[in-house]
Structure formats: C-alpha cells, structure tokens
C-alpha cells in the first residue's frame, strides 16, 4: 500500500516540491505502520509519519526563511536599499556570491539603473560592453519569453554559441555560470531583471528556484512601490528647484554662492538673492512648515511675495517680514514659516537683518568666525502681529556671511548647541586657499557639517545655504 497523501496544512501548498533533505518514500507494498504507544520506539526512518513530519519541517523552514528575507526587504525605504537587499537575499537562496539587478521599467518612465553585488562599478561597465541580446537579462528586458524557472546557464564557458565578448568578460571577471529571473509585478508589468553569478559551473536546484521565484514575486511588488516613491521624490525635487533661482545675480562688491538639498518628501526651504535699487541686494532664506506638494507650493508663493515686498520696501527688513507675516496669516492660517531677510549694501559691506524664528547668520573670515546675534522672535504666523527690531552686520573685506535654513543643523541629529558648534567649527576650518571663493566655502561647510548629505539626523529636512562674500 502506498503512503497516505499528506494532509493540507494552512498556508502550506502540498504541491510544493519536497525539501532537499526529505527522505525517500516507503517502498511499494509496505504495510502501514501500527500507531505508536507511549512505550513504543520512535517510528522507522521510512515510516509514513516520519515522511510527513520531514516534509512539514522542510516547508516550515522554507516559510521561515522567506518570512525573514521579506521582513528585511520591507524595512528598506529607498529604491537603492531595496535593490541591494534583493540581490543579497537572492544570492543566499540560489547559492551564488555575486549578482546584479538591472532596473528598466517597461513604461519607460524610469528610473533606469544597474546595481551590483560583489561587482565594482568597473565590473558592471565590462558587462555592459557585452551585446545586450547575448545576456540572459538582456533577453528578459527585450521582452523575449522566459519560463517560470528563469534562465539558467550552468556552464557559460562551455557553450559553443556564446558571444566572444561575453566569453572574454566572463573569463576576466571570473564567473562561469549564471541564473537570471525576471522582475515583474502585477499592475506595473516588467520592472527589470536580476542575475546571479557563480564562480564555478553550477545551477540552482528545483527547490532553490522555487523559493527564489516566490521571493522575487513579493520583492517585485515592494520594489514597484519604491519606484513610484522614487518618481514622486524626483518630481518634488524638480518642482522645488524650479521654484528657486536658477542662478544668482552679479552685483559689484559681493560674490554669491548657494547650496540646496531637497528632502525625500519635498519641503519648503528656500533661498533668494535679488538686485534692488541703489545698487543694493536683497538676501533671504526661509522655511515653510510641513512637507510634500503643499509645502513646496506654499514656499513658492511665500518667496514670490517676499520678492515683491523687498522691491517696494527692502531697505526696511522689518517691514518686509511684517508684510509677509500678514499675508501668511490671512491666506494660509494653518501654516507658519521662519524667514531671514537682509538688505545688503555691498559698497558699505553692510547688511541690515531681520529674522523670524530663524537661525542666526554666521560671519567667517581670516580673523574671526562668529554668529551674528539677531533679535529673538517667533516664526511668522505664530503671533497676532509680528514685529522685531533689525540688526546691522558690518563685514570686513574678504569675509563671508553664511545664511542657512534650520534644516542644516537639524540634519546633524545632534542637540542644538552641538549642531551650532559643528557649524562654527566647519566655517572656521575653511582652508585659507579657498576662502576667496564663496562656492568653495559653501561646499566645505556643507560637507563638513553633513559628511554623508544627511548624517545621522533626519534626511527628510530640506537645507538651503547662501554664501555672501564681500570683496
């Protein structure tokens, strides 16, 4: 009599191929085992009960592995992190050491990128020199039919029809076999393809292929969401950049430079510099609360309004911010904003400043590096009527004034006193050889305060930095 068919267990498909460690079935004609009692010895290795337990153990082990890998994947928040996690998990499932994933959404809207595991950028460049039609992932991206088990090339160098360039690259990089799977999700279609490379002739077994296919099915759905997030972030960054000055004005007596970092959710930080009558210059930095399209749009409206007020009464920064506060309170009562506006007279090397809840400017030069103390004031939109006294800043020839948004210190992730100390040290440490160049000063300060662009703080914060050097 044959062994009884395994009962269905919730969440486990009995049609899944048996795990590699499952023992052989009982021999045909064998009689069913007698149910054991408390005093009986454990069933023989070939007994039906042992077979069922072994299969269940294999399925549970596989499900546990997939659960752990998908848990790690779902914790990734950026597309680059998700692709790297996909490569690492896939390599563990198919028993490979290296691999690459080519992202090329079928809708043509991007982003298009190639990320490698255990492959340097130069290695990826070598692989890209191989004709696309000769690569397994190229055939997938070109829309050629692929079986459910992917494309296995167990011994590349032994294939007679292998493209000569592919043979040369494989020998140079030291891989002898590959296994490739398509990356596609329901509703979005093809996203790309993932390939894993073996150092020796090899190919994944049936169980490995099945688990890798299950994992990529889930991974593709998660990556499709990350692709949409990445596209949204790119659109937000583009929209924010379009609302900011594409270039700064040239005014005798001063040199200007700027830096702007947009957070992944899109924020409302801005900077501005505009020529004013009498050879003066209006300087502004500010930030609107919130994030997303609403904050970016509010930033654009606020910046445009400030420019109008600056042209009409820029010589009085307090009046400019008072008008801006009234506009914000009447038109967008649910929002608040911080702002710093300065009326700059390059010929006198003087800036008259007024701030609303904003961080103080930083003056740096050969002989001194110090914060310019502005009057303490609430942000715009927080009080029934805003007004605070202005201050005057007198610079020396060759000194640079740094105006920045609060995101610069918040992105450090440090307490306020330490963050401002880091900023002060960065400005004081600008090499003497580049102090004459405000662009180099701004770059040095930004890279020193935020060495990785976000440091350990909140990368969602926008950063705007405006450097003004007096000649």
XYZ file of C-alpha atoms in Angstrom:
471
model
C 0.000 0.000 0.000
C 1.306 3.440 -0.830
C 1.994 6.039 1.833
C -1.036 8.245 2.610
C -1.177 11.653 0.911
C -0.039 14.427 3.291
C -2.902 16.422 4.727
C -3.195 20.052 3.752
C -1.876 22.490 6.331
C -2.954 26.124 6.453
C -0.530 28.310 4.495
C 1.381 25.336 3.029
C 0.863 24.104 -0.502
C 1.409 20.363 -0.636
C 2.285 20.627 -4.334
C 5.498 22.463 -3.489
C 8.483 20.273 -4.334
C 9.764 18.331 -1.366
C 12.706 19.809 0.530
C 16.109 18.514 -0.443
C 16.553 16.748 2.898
C 13.277 14.738 2.651
C 13.833 11.005 2.921
C 12.623 8.569 0.279
C 9.035 7.338 0.297
C 8.161 3.996 1.777
C 8.646 1.065 -0.565
C 5.595 -0.024 -2.609
C 3.624 -2.740 -0.914
C 4.795 -1.920 2.561
C 2.142 -2.262 5.212
C 1.102 0.799 7.182
C 2.788 1.215 10.498
C 0.949 0.484 13.743
C 0.169 3.684 15.685
C 2.872 4.024 18.331
C 2.146 3.888 22.021
C 3.918 5.651 24.851
C 6.241 2.658 25.273
C 6.927 2.083 21.597
C 10.227 3.117 19.982
C 10.250 6.055 17.501
C 8.981 5.150 14.038
C 11.445 3.879 11.487
C 13.008 6.460 9.160
C 10.918 5.287 6.213
C 7.595 5.291 8.053
C 4.785 7.482 6.620
C 4.610 9.575 9.805
C 8.295 10.399 9.551
C 7.871 11.319 5.892
C 5.048 13.715 6.728
C 6.952 15.289 9.615
C 10.036 15.712 7.443
C 8.056 17.431 4.681
C 6.286 19.688 7.149
C 9.618 20.594 8.760
C 11.021 21.451 5.341
C 8.029 23.610 4.453
C 8.130 25.400 7.797
C 11.863 26.001 7.383
C 11.328 27.423 3.897
C 8.465 29.638 5.029
C 10.549 30.888 7.949
C 13.402 31.743 5.612
C 11.109 33.577 3.203
C 9.477 35.418 6.103
C 12.827 36.611 7.427
C 14.016 37.722 3.995
C 10.804 39.558 3.146
C 10.814 41.226 6.578
C 14.267 42.584 5.833
C 13.131 43.742 2.408
C 10.021 45.533 3.646
C 12.155 47.586 6.051
C 14.003 49.187 3.144
C 12.809 52.725 2.481
C 14.756 53.688 -0.637
C 14.964 52.068 -4.048
C 18.732 51.585 -3.832
C 18.402 49.825 -0.453
C 15.610 47.623 -1.791
C 17.636 46.521 -4.818
C 20.666 45.728 -2.673
C 18.543 43.665 -0.290
C 17.013 41.830 -3.259
C 20.464 40.876 -4.502
C 21.660 39.710 -1.081
C 18.561 37.618 -0.405
C 18.544 36.114 -3.893
C 22.218 35.192 -3.619
C 21.516 33.354 -0.368
C 18.572 31.488 -1.901
C 20.298 30.337 -5.095
C 23.757 29.815 -3.567
C 25.655 32.474 -5.513
C 28.238 35.012 -4.361
C 27.757 37.822 -6.873
C 24.981 39.300 -8.925
C 23.407 42.340 -10.490
C 19.942 43.768 -10.915
C 19.003 45.898 -13.910
C 16.051 48.191 -13.286
C 14.329 49.242 -16.505
C 10.556 49.706 -16.075
C 8.577 48.768 -19.163
C 6.586 52.024 -19.119
C 9.769 53.928 -19.975
C 9.332 56.424 -17.137
C 12.426 55.244 -15.259
C 14.387 55.251 -13.172
C 16.861 53.107 -15.120
C 19.784 51.833 -13.079
C 22.106 48.863 -12.607
C 23.276 47.784 -9.151
C 25.788 45.038 -8.440
C 26.555 42.692 -5.559
C 30.236 41.839 -5.288
C 30.845 43.719 -8.536
C 32.649 47.032 -8.721
C 31.469 49.799 -10.990
C 34.188 48.895 -13.464
C 32.970 45.271 -13.470
C 29.465 46.419 -14.305
C 30.945 48.538 -17.083
C 32.650 45.470 -18.568
C 29.386 43.508 -18.502
C 27.570 46.357 -20.232
C 30.009 46.101 -23.154
C 28.555 42.669 -23.998
C 25.806 42.843 -26.663
C 22.510 43.001 -24.818
C 20.939 40.203 -26.833
C 23.737 37.861 -25.682
C 22.966 38.332 -21.987
C 20.192 36.462 -20.217
C 18.903 39.591 -18.514
C 19.033 41.391 -21.867
C 16.682 38.835 -23.381
C 14.267 39.385 -20.483
C 14.404 43.164 -20.848
C 13.810 42.832 -24.592
C 10.549 41.036 -23.870
C 11.507 37.546 -25.019
C 9.517 34.724 -23.354
C 11.054 33.232 -20.227
C 9.906 30.131 -18.364
C 8.732 30.187 -14.764
C 12.093 28.825 -13.675
C 14.103 31.706 -15.119
C 17.158 31.334 -17.316
C 19.939 29.060 -16.073
C 23.326 28.985 -17.805
C 25.168 26.260 -15.861
C 28.462 26.397 -17.785
C 28.899 29.579 -19.793
C 32.422 28.925 -20.988
C 31.457 25.508 -22.348
C 28.682 26.885 -24.543
C 29.706 26.848 -28.200
C 27.346 29.647 -29.240
C 28.464 32.071 -26.533
C 29.223 35.569 -27.775
C 33.027 36.067 -27.910
C 32.794 39.316 -25.966
C 30.685 37.593 -23.298
C 33.246 34.809 -23.054
C 36.029 37.372 -22.643
C 34.193 39.323 -19.925
C 33.193 36.169 -18.031
C 36.799 34.976 -18.011
C 38.078 38.384 -16.906
C 35.578 38.721 -14.047
C 35.843 35.070 -13.053
C 32.285 33.802 -13.318
C 31.393 30.544 -15.033
C 27.615 30.260 -14.652
C 24.579 32.453 -14.144
C 20.953 32.282 -13.112
C 18.531 35.039 -14.122
C 14.960 35.821 -13.127
C 12.570 38.479 -14.430
C 11.429 41.183 -12.050
C 7.780 41.997 -12.688
C 4.748 42.976 -10.630
C 1.016 42.877 -11.241
C -0.329 46.168 -12.490
C 3.072 47.605 -13.400
C 4.444 44.930 -15.704
C 8.169 44.379 -16.150
C 10.464 46.283 -13.809
C 13.754 44.688 -14.789
C 15.756 41.525 -14.262
C 18.074 40.070 -11.626
C 21.033 37.803 -12.382
C 23.312 35.903 -10.011
C 26.796 34.742 -10.991
C 28.619 31.573 -9.916
C 32.389 31.255 -9.708
C 32.237 27.640 -10.913
C 29.859 25.775 -13.256
C 26.642 25.369 -11.280
C 22.915 25.939 -11.334
C 20.255 26.186 -8.609
C 18.199 23.132 -7.788
C 14.457 22.864 -8.167
C 13.813 23.860 -4.564
C 16.144 26.863 -4.818
C 14.430 28.051 -7.991
C 11.015 27.750 -6.411
C 11.992 29.746 -3.316
C 13.774 32.391 -5.384
C 10.697 32.738 -7.584
C 8.416 33.158 -4.560
C 10.738 35.763 -3.077
C 11.048 37.775 -6.289
C 7.278 37.779 -6.705
C 6.933 39.565 -3.379
C 10.053 41.694 -3.893
C 8.770 42.977 -7.238
C 5.578 44.280 -5.617
C 7.606 46.092 -2.939
C 10.062 47.491 -5.468
C 7.186 48.714 -7.646
C 6.042 50.824 -4.693
C 9.583 52.107 -4.156
C 9.810 53.017 -7.850
C 6.666 55.131 -7.510
C 8.072 56.767 -4.379
C 11.340 57.472 -6.180
C 9.498 59.034 -9.103
C 7.464 61.192 -6.733
C 10.602 62.326 -4.931
C 12.255 63.208 -8.211
C 9.210 65.228 -9.271
C 9.138 67.010 -5.911
C 12.842 67.854 -6.136
C 12.407 69.137 -9.686
C 9.422 71.246 -8.720
C 11.268 72.718 -5.731
C 14.330 73.518 -7.820
C 12.203 75.179 -10.474
C 10.710 77.469 -7.826
C 14.163 78.585 -6.673
C 16.605 80.858 -8.508
C 18.399 79.035 -11.304
C 21.320 81.460 -10.972
C 22.288 84.239 -8.621
C 22.644 87.887 -9.669
C 26.001 89.544 -10.213
C 26.372 92.667 -8.101
C 29.634 94.642 -7.799
C 31.242 94.310 -4.392
C 29.939 90.833 -3.489
C 30.205 87.239 -4.691
C 27.351 84.792 -4.149
C 27.044 81.013 -3.964
C 24.321 78.638 -2.823
C 23.553 75.043 -1.982
C 20.150 73.374 -1.738
C 19.277 69.846 -0.597
C 15.719 68.612 -1.014
C 14.389 66.032 1.449
C 12.737 62.861 0.113
C 9.257 64.128 0.978
C 9.818 67.578 -0.517
C 9.993 70.522 1.850
C 9.561 74.248 1.909
C 13.096 75.629 2.387
C 14.157 78.406 0.060
C 16.873 80.963 -0.597
C 16.853 84.095 -2.709
C 19.014 86.994 -3.828
C 17.650 89.839 -5.940
C 19.055 93.184 -7.081
C 17.397 96.238 -5.508
C 17.517 99.958 -6.316
C 20.607 101.999 -5.382
C 22.965 99.065 -6.117
C 21.611 97.177 -3.112
C 20.902 93.479 -2.814
C 18.085 91.604 -1.081
C 19.099 88.346 0.626
C 16.646 85.823 2.027
C 16.408 82.301 3.398
C 13.345 80.691 4.901
C 11.341 77.572 5.534
C 7.632 76.716 5.438
C 6.318 74.122 7.855
C 5.280 70.740 6.542
C 6.381 68.648 3.596
C 5.042 67.414 0.302
C 3.485 69.262 -2.631
C 1.536 71.624 -0.370
C 4.667 72.828 1.406
C 6.546 73.258 -1.877
C 3.682 75.274 -3.364
C 3.425 77.420 -0.227
C 7.164 78.030 -0.391
C 6.825 79.273 -3.966
C 4.025 81.651 -3.051
C 5.849 82.985 0.006
C 9.103 83.516 -1.860
C 7.330 85.366 -4.683
C 5.565 87.603 -2.178
C 8.795 88.351 -0.336
C 10.428 89.430 -3.584
C 7.587 91.883 -4.220
C 7.800 93.316 -0.701
C 11.591 93.558 -0.967
C 11.380 95.623 -4.149
C 8.883 98.019 -2.541
C 10.449 98.426 0.912
C 13.588 96.300 1.031
C 15.609 98.934 2.910
C 13.404 98.139 5.939
C 13.688 94.349 6.542
C 11.272 94.553 9.489
C 8.563 95.978 7.216
C 9.212 93.252 4.637
C 8.738 90.461 7.179
C 5.751 92.196 8.757
C 4.004 92.283 5.381
C 4.934 88.652 4.784
C 3.534 87.656 8.172
C 0.237 89.415 7.469
C -0.062 87.702 4.096
C 0.655 84.287 5.607
C -1.842 84.788 8.419
C -4.623 85.895 6.061
C -4.105 83.460 3.196
C -2.702 80.362 4.892
C -3.658 80.445 8.573
C -2.810 76.773 9.065
C 0.865 77.331 8.194
C 3.797 79.002 9.823
C 7.216 79.846 8.455
C 10.637 81.016 9.510
C 12.452 83.635 7.484
C 15.550 85.802 7.468
C 15.773 88.843 5.218
C 18.752 91.126 4.771
C 19.160 94.433 2.969
C 22.742 94.321 1.701
C 24.741 97.404 0.705
C 27.838 95.981 -0.986
C 29.684 99.310 -1.241
C 29.486 99.711 2.552
C 29.924 95.996 3.277
C 26.841 96.204 5.456
C 23.734 94.043 5.858
C 20.636 95.089 7.802
C 18.938 91.909 9.024
C 15.567 90.918 10.442
C 14.682 87.356 11.404
C 11.519 85.497 12.338
C 12.214 82.312 14.266
C 15.308 81.718 12.169
C 18.849 80.606 12.970
C 21.432 83.420 13.170
C 23.785 84.055 10.219
C 27.435 83.089 10.519
C 30.227 85.531 9.673
C 33.580 83.975 8.834
C 36.927 85.331 7.649
C 40.664 85.259 8.289
C 40.447 86.875 11.727
C 37.074 85.811 13.094
C 34.238 83.318 12.852
C 31.149 84.259 14.841
C 27.391 84.088 14.825
C 25.512 87.332 14.213
C 23.045 87.729 17.047
C 19.598 88.635 15.767
C 16.654 89.513 17.991
C 14.664 86.594 19.372
C 11.382 86.318 17.509
C 8.585 83.834 16.909
C 8.107 82.352 13.434
C 5.738 84.036 11.019
C 2.112 83.089 11.522
C 2.528 82.245 15.220
C 1.541 85.628 16.698
C -1.350 88.008 16.031
C 1.151 90.645 14.952
C 4.816 90.072 14.232
C 7.491 92.709 14.666
C 11.071 92.542 15.924
C 13.966 95.011 15.712
C 16.569 94.645 12.996
C 20.338 94.400 13.472
C 23.264 95.591 11.394
C 26.164 93.441 10.341
C 29.428 95.110 9.327
C 31.796 92.894 7.369
C 35.465 93.302 6.538
C 36.949 92.806 3.054
C 37.268 89.103 2.274
C 34.747 87.981 4.894
C 31.820 85.697 4.052
C 28.349 85.706 5.559
C 26.507 82.377 5.622
C 22.696 82.433 5.642
C 21.159 78.983 6.097
C 17.877 77.284 6.959
C 17.265 75.371 10.167
C 17.457 72.068 8.292
C 21.246 72.376 8.165
C 21.567 71.994 11.937
C 18.632 69.581 12.293
C 20.093 67.132 9.799
C 23.092 66.612 12.063
C 20.866 64.800 14.558
C 22.783 66.463 17.406
C 21.402 68.725 20.152
C 21.163 72.369 19.122
C 24.301 73.514 20.962
C 26.429 70.756 19.448
C 24.961 71.283 15.989
C 25.780 75.003 16.054
C 29.246 74.211 17.399
C 29.795 71.835 14.472
C 28.688 74.531 12.049
C 31.001 77.091 13.681
C 33.947 74.682 13.520
C 33.221 73.911 9.855
C 33.252 77.603 8.922
C 36.381 78.291 10.985
C 38.115 75.350 9.325
C 37.720 76.514 5.741
C 41.177 76.250 4.138
C 42.810 79.605 3.583
C 43.446 78.769 -0.072
C 39.720 78.675 -0.870
C 38.379 81.457 1.351
C 38.276 83.799 -1.631
C 35.708 81.527 -3.351
C 32.200 81.535 -1.761
C 31.262 78.426 -3.723
C 34.173 76.513 -2.197
C 33.313 77.905 1.250
C 29.704 76.736 0.945
C 30.805 73.303 -0.275
C 33.324 72.893 2.540
C 30.818 73.878 5.222
C 28.108 71.589 3.861
C 30.399 68.583 3.511
C 31.884 69.108 6.966
C 28.582 69.552 8.774
C 26.834 66.810 6.774
C 29.556 64.434 5.559
C 27.037 61.989 4.036
C 24.469 64.531 2.934
C 22.168 63.525 5.778
C 24.498 62.491 8.600
C 22.674 60.689 11.405
C 19.780 63.143 11.611
C 16.500 63.365 9.737
C 17.248 63.173 5.978
C 13.741 64.488 5.357
C 14.843 68.003 6.254
C 15.486 70.440 3.414
C 18.675 72.504 3.527
C 19.281 75.898 1.923
C 22.616 77.680 2.245
C 23.507 81.101 0.822
C 27.117 82.377 0.971
C 27.829 86.108 0.518
C 31.490 87.152 0.252
C 32.455 90.826 0.402
C 35.292 91.970 -1.817
